[in-house]
Coordinates of C-alpha atoms in Angstrom, one line a residue:
X1 CA 4.7 36.3 -6.6
X2 CA 4.7 32.6 -8.7
X3 CA 4.6 32.8 -12.1
X4 CA 1.1 32.0 -13.9
X5 CA 2.2 28.7 -14.9
X6 CA 3.3 28.2 -11.1
X7 CA -0.1 29.8 -9.9
X8 CA -2.2 27.7 -11.9
X9 CA -0.4 24.7 -10.9
X10 CA -0.9 25.1 -7.4
X11 CA -4.5 26.3 -7.7
X12 CA -5.2 22.9 -9.6
X13 CA -3.8 20.8 -6.7
X14 CA -5.4 22.6 -4.5
X15 CA -9.1 22.1 -6.2
X16 CA -11.7 19.9 -5.2
X17 CA -13.2 18.5 -8.2
X18 CA -17.0 19.1 -8.5
X19 CA -18.7 16.9 -11.0
X20 CA -22.0 16.5 -9.7
X21 CA -21.3 13.8 -7.0
X22 CA -22.5 14.4 -3.6
X23 CA -19.3 13.8 -2.0
X24 CA -18.0 16.5 -3.9
X25 CA -18.4 19.0 -1.1
X26 CA -17.5 16.8 1.9
X27 CA -14.3 19.0 2.3
X28 CA -16.7 22.1 2.3
X29 CA -19.3 20.8 4.9
X30 CA -16.0 19.7 7.2
X31 CA -14.8 23.1 6.7
X32 CA -18.0 24.8 7.8
X33 CA -17.4 22.8 10.9
X34 CA -19.6 24.4 13.6
X35 CA -20.1 27.8 11.9
X36 CA -24.0 29.5 12.9
X37 CA -24.3 31.2 9.5
X38 CA -23.6 30.0 6.2
X39 CA -23.5 32.6 3.4
X40 CA -24.0 30.7 0.0
X41 CA -24.0 33.3 -3.0
X42 CA -24.4 33.0 -6.7
X43 CA -22.8 35.0 -9.6
X44 CA -25.8 35.4 -11.5
X45 CA -29.4 35.7 -10.3
X46 CA -30.3 33.3 -13.6
X47 CA -27.7 30.6 -13.5
X48 CA -29.3 26.4 -12.9
X49 CA -26.1 25.4 -11.3
X50 CA -25.9 28.0 -8.8
X51 CA -29.5 27.4 -7.7
X52 CA -28.8 23.9 -8.0
X53 CA -25.9 23.2 -5.7
X54 CA -26.8 26.1 -3.1
X55 CA -29.6 23.8 -2.3
X56 CA -28.0 20.5 -2.2
X57 CA -25.2 22.5 -0.1
X58 CA -28.5 23.8 2.1
X59 CA -30.2 20.2 2.3
X60 CA -27.0 18.8 4.1
X61 CA -26.5 21.8 6.3
X62 CA -29.8 21.2 7.4
X63 CA -29.8 17.3 7.7
X64 CA -25.8 17.0 8.8
X65 CA -25.4 20.2 10.7
X66 CA -29.0 21.1 12.2
X67 CA -29.6 24.4 10.6
X68 CA -33.0 26.0 11.1
X69 CA -33.9 28.5 8.8
X70 CA -32.6 29.9 5.1
X71 CA -32.5 33.6 4.9
X72 CA -32.8 34.7 1.0
X73 CA -32.7 38.0 -0.7
X74 CA -36.4 37.6 -1.4
X75 CA -39.0 40.4 0.4
X76 CA -40.4 39.2 3.5
X77 CA -43.8 38.8 2.9
X78 CA -43.7 36.9 -0.3
X79 CA -41.3 34.7 1.3
X80 CA -43.2 33.9 4.5
X81 CA -46.0 32.6 2.1
X82 CA -43.4 29.8 1.4
X83 CA -42.3 29.6 5.3
X84 CA -46.1 29.1 6.2
X85 CA -46.5 26.1 3.4
X86 CA -42.9 24.5 4.0
X87 CA -43.7 24.4 7.9
X88 CA -47.4 22.8 7.3
X89 CA -49.7 26.2 8.4
X90 CA -50.8 27.3 4.8
X91 CA -53.8 26.6 2.6
X92 CA -51.3 26.4 -0.2
X93 CA -51.9 22.8 -1.7
X94 CA -48.5 22.5 -3.1
X95 CA -44.9 24.1 -3.8
X96 CA -46.4 26.1 -6.7
X97 CA -48.8 27.8 -5.1
X98 CA -46.7 28.9 -2.3
X99 CA -44.7 30.6 -4.9
X100 CA -47.4 32.6 -6.3
X101 CA -46.7 36.1 -4.4
X102 CA -43.3 36.1 -6.4
X103 CA -45.1 38.7 -9.0
X104 CA -42.8 41.2 -8.9
X105 CA -39.7 41.6 -11.4
X106 CA -37.5 39.8 -11.5
X107 CA -40.4 36.9 -11.3
X108 CA -37.9 34.1 -12.2
X109 CA -35.6 34.7 -9.5
X110 CA -37.6 33.1 -7.0
X111 CA -40.4 31.0 -9.4
X112 CA -37.8 29.0 -11.2
X113 CA -37.8 25.0 -11.1
X114 CA -34.7 24.6 -8.8
X115 CA -36.7 26.3 -6.0
X116 CA -39.6 24.8 -6.7
X117 CA -37.6 21.6 -5.9
X118 CA -36.4 22.8 -2.9
X119 CA -39.2 24.2 -1.2
X120 CA -41.2 21.0 -1.9
X121 CA -38.1 18.9 -0.5
X122 CA -38.7 21.5 2.7
X123 CA -41.9 20.3 3.1
X124 CA -41.1 16.6 3.1
X125 CA -38.5 17.3 5.6
X126 CA -40.6 18.9 7.5
X127 CA -43.4 16.7 7.3
X128 CA -41.1 13.5 8.3
X129 CA -41.7 11.7 11.7
X130 CA -44.0 14.6 12.6
X131 CA -41.2 16.8 13.6
X132 CA -42.4 19.5 16.3
X133 CA -43.0 22.9 15.4
X134 CA -39.3 24.1 16.5
X135 CA -37.7 21.6 14.8
X136 CA -39.2 22.7 11.7
X137 CA -36.7 24.7 9.1
X138 CA -38.3 27.8 7.8
X139 CA -37.8 29.9 4.5
X140 CA -37.8 33.5 5.4
X141 CA -36.6 37.1 3.0
X142 CA -34.5 39.7 4.0
X143 CA -35.1 42.5 1.4
X144 CA -36.8 45.7 1.4
X145 CA -39.0 46.2 -1.9
X146 CA -42.2 45.1 -0.5
X147 CA -43.4 48.3 0.4
X148 CA -47.3 48.3 -0.1
X149 CA -47.3 44.4 0.4
X150 CA -45.9 44.8 3.7
X151 CA -48.7 47.7 4.6
X152 CA -51.1 45.3 3.4
X153 CA -49.7 42.7 5.6
X154 CA -49.6 44.7 9.1
X155 CA -53.1 45.9 8.4
X156 CA -54.1 42.4 7.8
X157 CA -52.9 41.2 11.1
X158 CA -53.9 44.2 13.0
X159 CA -57.8 43.5 12.0
X160 CA -57.7 39.8 13.4
X161 CA -56.2 41.3 16.7
X162 CA -57.1 45.0 17.5
X163 CA -59.5 46.6 15.4
X164 CA -58.8 50.6 16.8
X165 CA -54.8 49.6 16.2
X166 CA -55.9 48.7 12.4
X167 CA -57.8 52.1 12.3
X168 CA -54.5 53.6 13.4
X169 CA -52.5 51.8 11.2
X170 CA -54.6 52.6 8.1
X171 CA -54.4 56.2 8.9
X172 CA -50.6 56.4 9.1
X173 CA -50.7 54.4 6.1
X174 CA -52.9 56.0 4.1
X175 CA -49.8 59.1 3.4
X176 CA -48.4 56.4 1.0
X177 CA -51.9 56.5 -1.0
X178 CA -51.2 59.7 -2.8
X179 CA -48.5 58.1 -5.0
X180 CA -50.0 55.2 -6.1
X181 CA -48.3 51.5 -6.0
X182 CA -45.4 52.6 -7.6
X183 CA -42.8 53.2 -4.3
X184 CA -40.5 55.0 -6.9
X185 CA -42.6 57.9 -7.6
X186 CA -43.4 58.3 -3.9
X187 CA -39.4 58.1 -3.1
X188 CA -38.6 60.7 -5.8
X189 CA -41.3 63.2 -4.0
X190 CA -40.2 62.9 -0.8
X191 CA -36.7 63.2 -1.7
X192 CA -37.0 66.6 -3.0
X193 CA -39.9 67.8 -1.1
X194 CA -39.4 66.2 2.7
X195 CA -42.9 67.5 3.5
X196 CA -44.2 64.9 1.6
X197 CA -42.4 62.5 3.4
X198 CA -44.2 59.4 5.2
X199 CA -41.3 58.7 7.4
X200 CA -42.9 59.7 10.6
X201 CA -45.8 57.4 10.0
X202 CA -44.0 54.7 8.9
X203 CA -41.7 55.0 12.5
X204 CA -44.7 55.5 14.5
X205 CA -46.6 52.7 13.6
X206 CA -43.5 50.4 13.9
X207 CA -42.9 51.7 17.5
X208 CA -46.6 50.8 18.1
X209 CA -46.2 47.2 16.9
X210 CA -43.1 46.7 19.3
X211 CA -44.7 48.4 22.2
X212 CA -48.0 46.2 22.2
X213 CA -46.2 42.9 20.8
X214 CA -46.5 40.9 24.3
X215 CA -49.9 42.1 24.6
X216 CA -50.9 40.6 21.1
X217 CA -48.8 37.2 22.0
X218 CA -50.4 36.5 25.2
X219 CA -53.7 35.5 23.0
X220 CA -52.4 32.5 21.4
X221 CA -48.9 31.3 22.5
X222 CA -46.8 30.0 19.8
X223 CA -49.3 30.8 16.8
X224 CA -49.4 34.2 17.7
X225 CA -45.9 34.6 18.2
X226 CA -45.2 34.0 14.6
X227 CA -48.0 36.2 13.5
X228 CA -46.4 38.5 15.6
X229 CA -43.0 38.6 14.7
X230 CA -44.2 38.3 10.8
X231 CA -46.4 41.3 10.9
X232 CA -43.7 43.4 13.5
X233 CA -41.0 42.6 10.5
X234 CA -43.3 44.0 8.2
X235 CA -43.5 47.2 10.0
X236 CA -39.8 47.6 9.8
X237 CA -40.2 46.5 6.0
X238 CA -41.9 49.5 5.8
X239 CA -40.1 52.2 7.6
X240 CA -36.8 50.9 5.8
X241 CA -38.2 50.7 2.5
X242 CA -39.4 54.1 2.6
X243 CA -36.3 55.3 3.6
X244 CA -34.7 53.1 0.7
X245 CA -36.7 54.7 -1.8
X246 CA -36.2 58.2 -1.0
X247 CA -32.3 57.5 -0.9
X248 CA -32.4 56.3 -4.4
X249 CA -32.2 59.9 -5.5
X250 CA -29.3 60.4 -3.4
X251 CA -27.0 57.7 -5.2
X252 CA -26.3 54.4 -5.5
X253 CA -23.9 53.6 -2.5
X254 CA -26.4 55.5 -0.3
X255 CA -29.3 53.0 -1.3
X256 CA -27.2 50.2 -1.6
X257 CA -25.8 50.1 2.0
X258 CA -29.4 50.9 3.5
X259 CA -30.8 48.2 1.7
X260 CA -27.9 45.6 2.9
X261 CA -28.0 47.0 6.7
X262 CA -31.8 45.9 6.4
X263 CA -31.0 42.3 5.1
X264 CA -28.6 42.1 8.2
X265 CA -30.9 43.6 10.6
X266 CA -33.4 41.0 9.7
X267 CA -30.8 38.8 10.0
X268 CA -30.4 40.0 13.3
X269 CA -34.3 39.4 14.1
X270 CA -34.5 36.0 13.1
X271 CA -31.6 34.9 14.9
X272 CA -33.1 36.4 18.1
X273 CA -36.6 34.7 16.9
X274 CA -35.3 31.5 16.5
X275 CA -32.8 31.3 19.7
X276 CA -35.6 31.7 21.8
X277 CA -37.0 28.6 20.6
X278 CA -33.8 26.5 20.2
X279 CA -31.4 28.0 22.2
X280 CA -28.5 28.5 19.3
X281 CA -29.8 29.2 15.8
X282 CA -28.1 28.1 12.7
X283 CA -29.1 29.9 9.6
X284 CA -28.0 29.6 5.9
X285 CA -28.0 33.3 3.9
X286 CA -28.8 33.0 0.2
X287 CA -28.0 36.0 -2.3
X288 CA -26.0 37.0 -4.7
X289 CA -22.2 37.2 -4.3
X290 CA -22.0 40.8 -4.7
X291 CA -24.1 40.9 -1.1
X292 CA -22.1 38.1 0.4
X293 CA -18.6 38.6 -0.7
X294 CA -16.9 40.7 1.8
X295 CA -17.2 44.2 0.3
X296 CA -13.9 45.6 1.8
X297 CA -12.1 42.7 -0.6
X298 CA -13.5 44.9 -3.7
X299 CA -13.1 48.1 -5.3
X300 CA -16.9 48.9 -4.3
X301 CA -15.9 48.9 -1.3
X302 CA -13.5 51.2 -1.3
X303 CA -15.5 53.6 -2.6
X304 CA -17.6 53.5 0.3
X305 CA -19.8 50.3 -0.2
X306 CA -20.7 48.0 2.2
X307 CA -22.1 44.5 2.2
X308 CA -24.2 41.5 3.9
X309 CA -20.9 39.7 4.1
X310 CA -18.9 42.4 5.5
X311 CA -21.5 43.1 8.3
X312 CA -21.8 39.4 9.3
X313 CA -18.4 38.8 9.2
X314 CA -17.9 42.0 11.5
X315 CA -20.9 41.1 13.8
X316 CA -20.4 37.6 14.1
X317 CA -16.7 36.7 12.9
X318 CA -15.7 33.1 13.0
X319 CA -19.6 31.9 13.4
X320 CA -20.0 32.9 9.7
X321 CA -18.4 31.2 6.7
X322 CA -19.1 32.7 3.2
X323 CA -19.0 30.6 -0.3
X324 CA -18.8 32.2 -3.6
X325 CA -19.6 30.6 -6.9
X326 CA -18.1 31.6 -10.7
X327 CA -18.7 30.7 -14.1
X328 CA -16.6 30.9 -17.5
X329 CA -19.5 31.0 -20.0
X330 CA -22.6 29.2 -21.0
X331 CA -26.1 30.7 -20.9
X332 CA -28.4 33.1 -18.1
X333 CA -31.7 33.8 -17.4
X334 CA -31.7 37.6 -17.4
X335 CA -33.6 40.6 -18.7
X336 CA -32.3 43.4 -21.2
X337 CA -34.3 46.1 -19.7
X338 CA -35.4 46.9 -16.1
X339 CA -38.9 45.2 -15.8
X340 CA -38.4 43.5 -19.3
X341 CA -39.1 39.6 -19.8
X342 CA -37.0 37.0 -18.8
X343 CA -34.3 35.7 -21.9
X344 CA -31.9 33.0 -22.2
X345 CA -29.1 34.8 -23.0
X346 CA -25.4 33.7 -23.7
X347 CA -22.8 34.5 -21.5
X348 CA -19.5 35.5 -22.8
X349 CA -16.4 34.0 -22.1
X350 CA -14.7 35.4 -18.6
X351 CA -12.3 38.6 -19.9
X352 CA -8.9 38.1 -19.6
X353 CA -6.8 39.3 -16.7
X354 CA -10.5 38.1 -14.7
X355 CA -10.9 35.4 -11.8
X356 CA -13.4 33.5 -14.4
X357 CA -10.4 33.0 -16.8
X358 CA -7.8 31.8 -14.3
X359 CA -10.3 29.1 -12.9
X360 CA -10.9 28.1 -16.6
X361 CA -7.2 27.7 -17.4
X362 CA -7.1 25.1 -14.8
X363 CA -9.2 22.7 -17.5
X364 CA -11.3 21.3 -14.9
X365 CA -15.1 21.4 -15.5
X366 CA -15.7 22.3 -12.2
X367 CA -14.2 22.4 -8.5
X368 CA -14.4 24.0 -4.9
X369 CA -11.4 26.2 -3.8
X370 CA -11.3 26.1 0.2
X371 CA -9.5 29.3 0.9
X372 CA -10.1 29.2 4.7
X373 CA -9.2 26.0 6.2
X374 CA -7.8 24.9 2.8
X375 CA -4.3 24.5 3.5
X376 CA -3.2 27.3 0.7
X377 CA 0.5 28.2 0.5
X378 CA 1.6 31.5 1.3
X379 CA 2.1 32.3 -2.3
X380 CA -1.0 31.4 -3.5
X381 CA -2.7 33.3 -0.8
X382 CA -0.9 36.5 -1.7
X383 CA -1.5 35.8 -5.4
X384 CA -5.2 35.6 -4.6
X385 CA -4.8 38.9 -2.7
X386 CA -3.9 40.6 -6.0
X387 CA -6.7 42.3 -7.4
X388 CA -8.4 40.9 -10.5
X389 CA -11.5 41.0 -12.4
X390 CA -14.8 39.7 -10.9
X391 CA -17.8 39.4 -13.3
X392 CA -21.3 40.1 -11.6
X393 CA -24.5 39.6 -13.9
X394 CA -27.8 40.4 -11.6
X395 CA -30.9 40.2 -13.0
X396 CA -30.0 42.7 -16.2
X397 CA -27.5 41.3 -18.5
X398 CA -25.8 43.4 -20.9
X399 CA -23.1 41.6 -22.9
X400 CA -21.8 44.1 -25.2
X401 CA -20.8 46.1 -22.6
X402 CA -20.4 43.7 -19.8
X403 CA -16.6 45.1 -18.7
X404 CA -18.5 48.6 -17.6
X405 CA -21.6 46.9 -16.7
X406 CA -20.4 43.5 -14.9
X407 CA -17.0 43.2 -13.8
X408 CA -15.1 44.9 -10.6
X409 CA -12.2 44.2 -9.2
X410 CA -11.8 42.2 -6.1
X411 CA -9.2 40.4 -3.9
X412 CA -10.6 36.7 -3.4
X413 CA -8.5 35.5 -0.5
X414 CA -10.6 38.3 1.7
X415 CA -13.5 38.2 0.3
X416 CA -14.6 34.8 0.4
X417 CA -13.7 31.6 2.6
X418 CA -14.3 28.9 -0.4
X419 CA -15.4 29.4 -4.2
X420 CA -17.0 27.0 -6.2
X421 CA -16.2 27.8 -10.3
X422 CA -18.1 25.7 -12.7
X423 CA -16.8 26.5 -16.0
X424 CA -20.0 26.0 -18.6
X425 CA -23.3 26.9 -16.7
X426 CA -26.9 26.8 -18.1
X427 CA -29.6 29.0 -17.8
X428 CA -32.3 28.7 -14.7
X429 CA -35.4 27.7 -16.2
X430 CA -38.3 29.9 -15.1
X431 CA -41.6 28.6 -14.3
X432 CA -43.4 30.8 -16.8
X433 CA -41.2 30.5 -20.3
X434 CA -41.8 33.3 -22.7
X435 CA -41.0 33.3 -26.2
X436 CA -38.3 35.6 -25.1
X437 CA -36.6 32.8 -23.0
X438 CA -36.3 29.9 -26.0
X439 CA -33.3 31.2 -27.6
X440 CA -30.2 32.7 -26.3
X441 CA -29.1 36.8 -27.7
X442 CA -26.8 38.9 -27.3
X443 CA -27.4 42.5 -26.4
X444 CA -25.7 45.6 -27.2
X445 CA -27.0 48.5 -24.8
X446 CA -25.7 49.2 -21.4
X447 CA -27.4 49.5 -17.7
X448 CA -26.6 49.0 -14.3
X449 CA -26.6 45.1 -13.1
X450 CA -29.4 45.2 -11.2
X451 CA -27.8 42.9 -8.9

């Protein structure tokens, strides 16, 4: 193992400065090569620079590498409204309207200035030169919190194509009506009384949707195929969300694993859907570092947790390339309590012994470190395989207890293919700024990260 001074010197020599210029990330674009899946993370759900750079990298992948879609840590029906807008199908007049379905906490995660700019860019790109339908880039969600929204979407679709099928769907999904609009209330009741579970009804509806997909598609060609794909994935989201909300009361690892398996299942279905049109799909994935960095290289992975990054590497191997972010200090948009208002909070400096502190000590305002294909020496790679603390800020940030709430040990060399560090960052700007967002503050209580 090299000394700390030697390690810093070696990392400094390997770091590609990232100071905001477009060409800063040319080495990353080159390293990605012909990978079909590029996973771009974020160390928080509320940092402007993470959103901005992720969007700029994605634009380059679309323009220079021919990527076909963005799959995001967002609910399927909410993201699909954006998809319809950017591909020119929707009645929404502008990008702001297309984001209107993101009403569930945390709204700022998608209703922010950086996402708004990117959605507008996607629409402009798709409108260029009257691109053919299969050349238009889509925006899709991978998450499964949309139990009731997905139920409504399935029924709305069936109302248009088959009233009898819509009636059957209403009857099956009426099982959930006893618990109101709060899916956690359903999960609590069903977890402790399986007779109250709606699992069978949700599965029956999904099976029927799949069995009759070809029949529905024959009606109207490609447009019907789009709508059928959307509806079937909503039925899948209902099935997996039902299981997820029941599993919440079995423990964090169980529900986390189910959620990330659902994301990858959605990614597989999206790959198949796009492959049928273009032959070889290429997809950018947006989610938190905790979902996209290989879980096997973290202490939570050793406890049985898996994630999207691990599953994608296992499924697609060298066709996947994952990129993480980190920051040392600054501000972040986050809440103090679950379902609380967005606040602009001060981010404490990285803890001693953390990757954040290590990178800060390089003395660079920002840099790119290529781990895969970057030519790092054996000693540096060994040093980056030693477990160090790594910070993860989700939608909740409690700085006073962040060692417990926001740090875990990770082996960076096995976790990511590249890391982008930005030493000082600022909070992402919500489209709706509340009074609580205007001034940074430090909290004192503890809470799970809510990644």
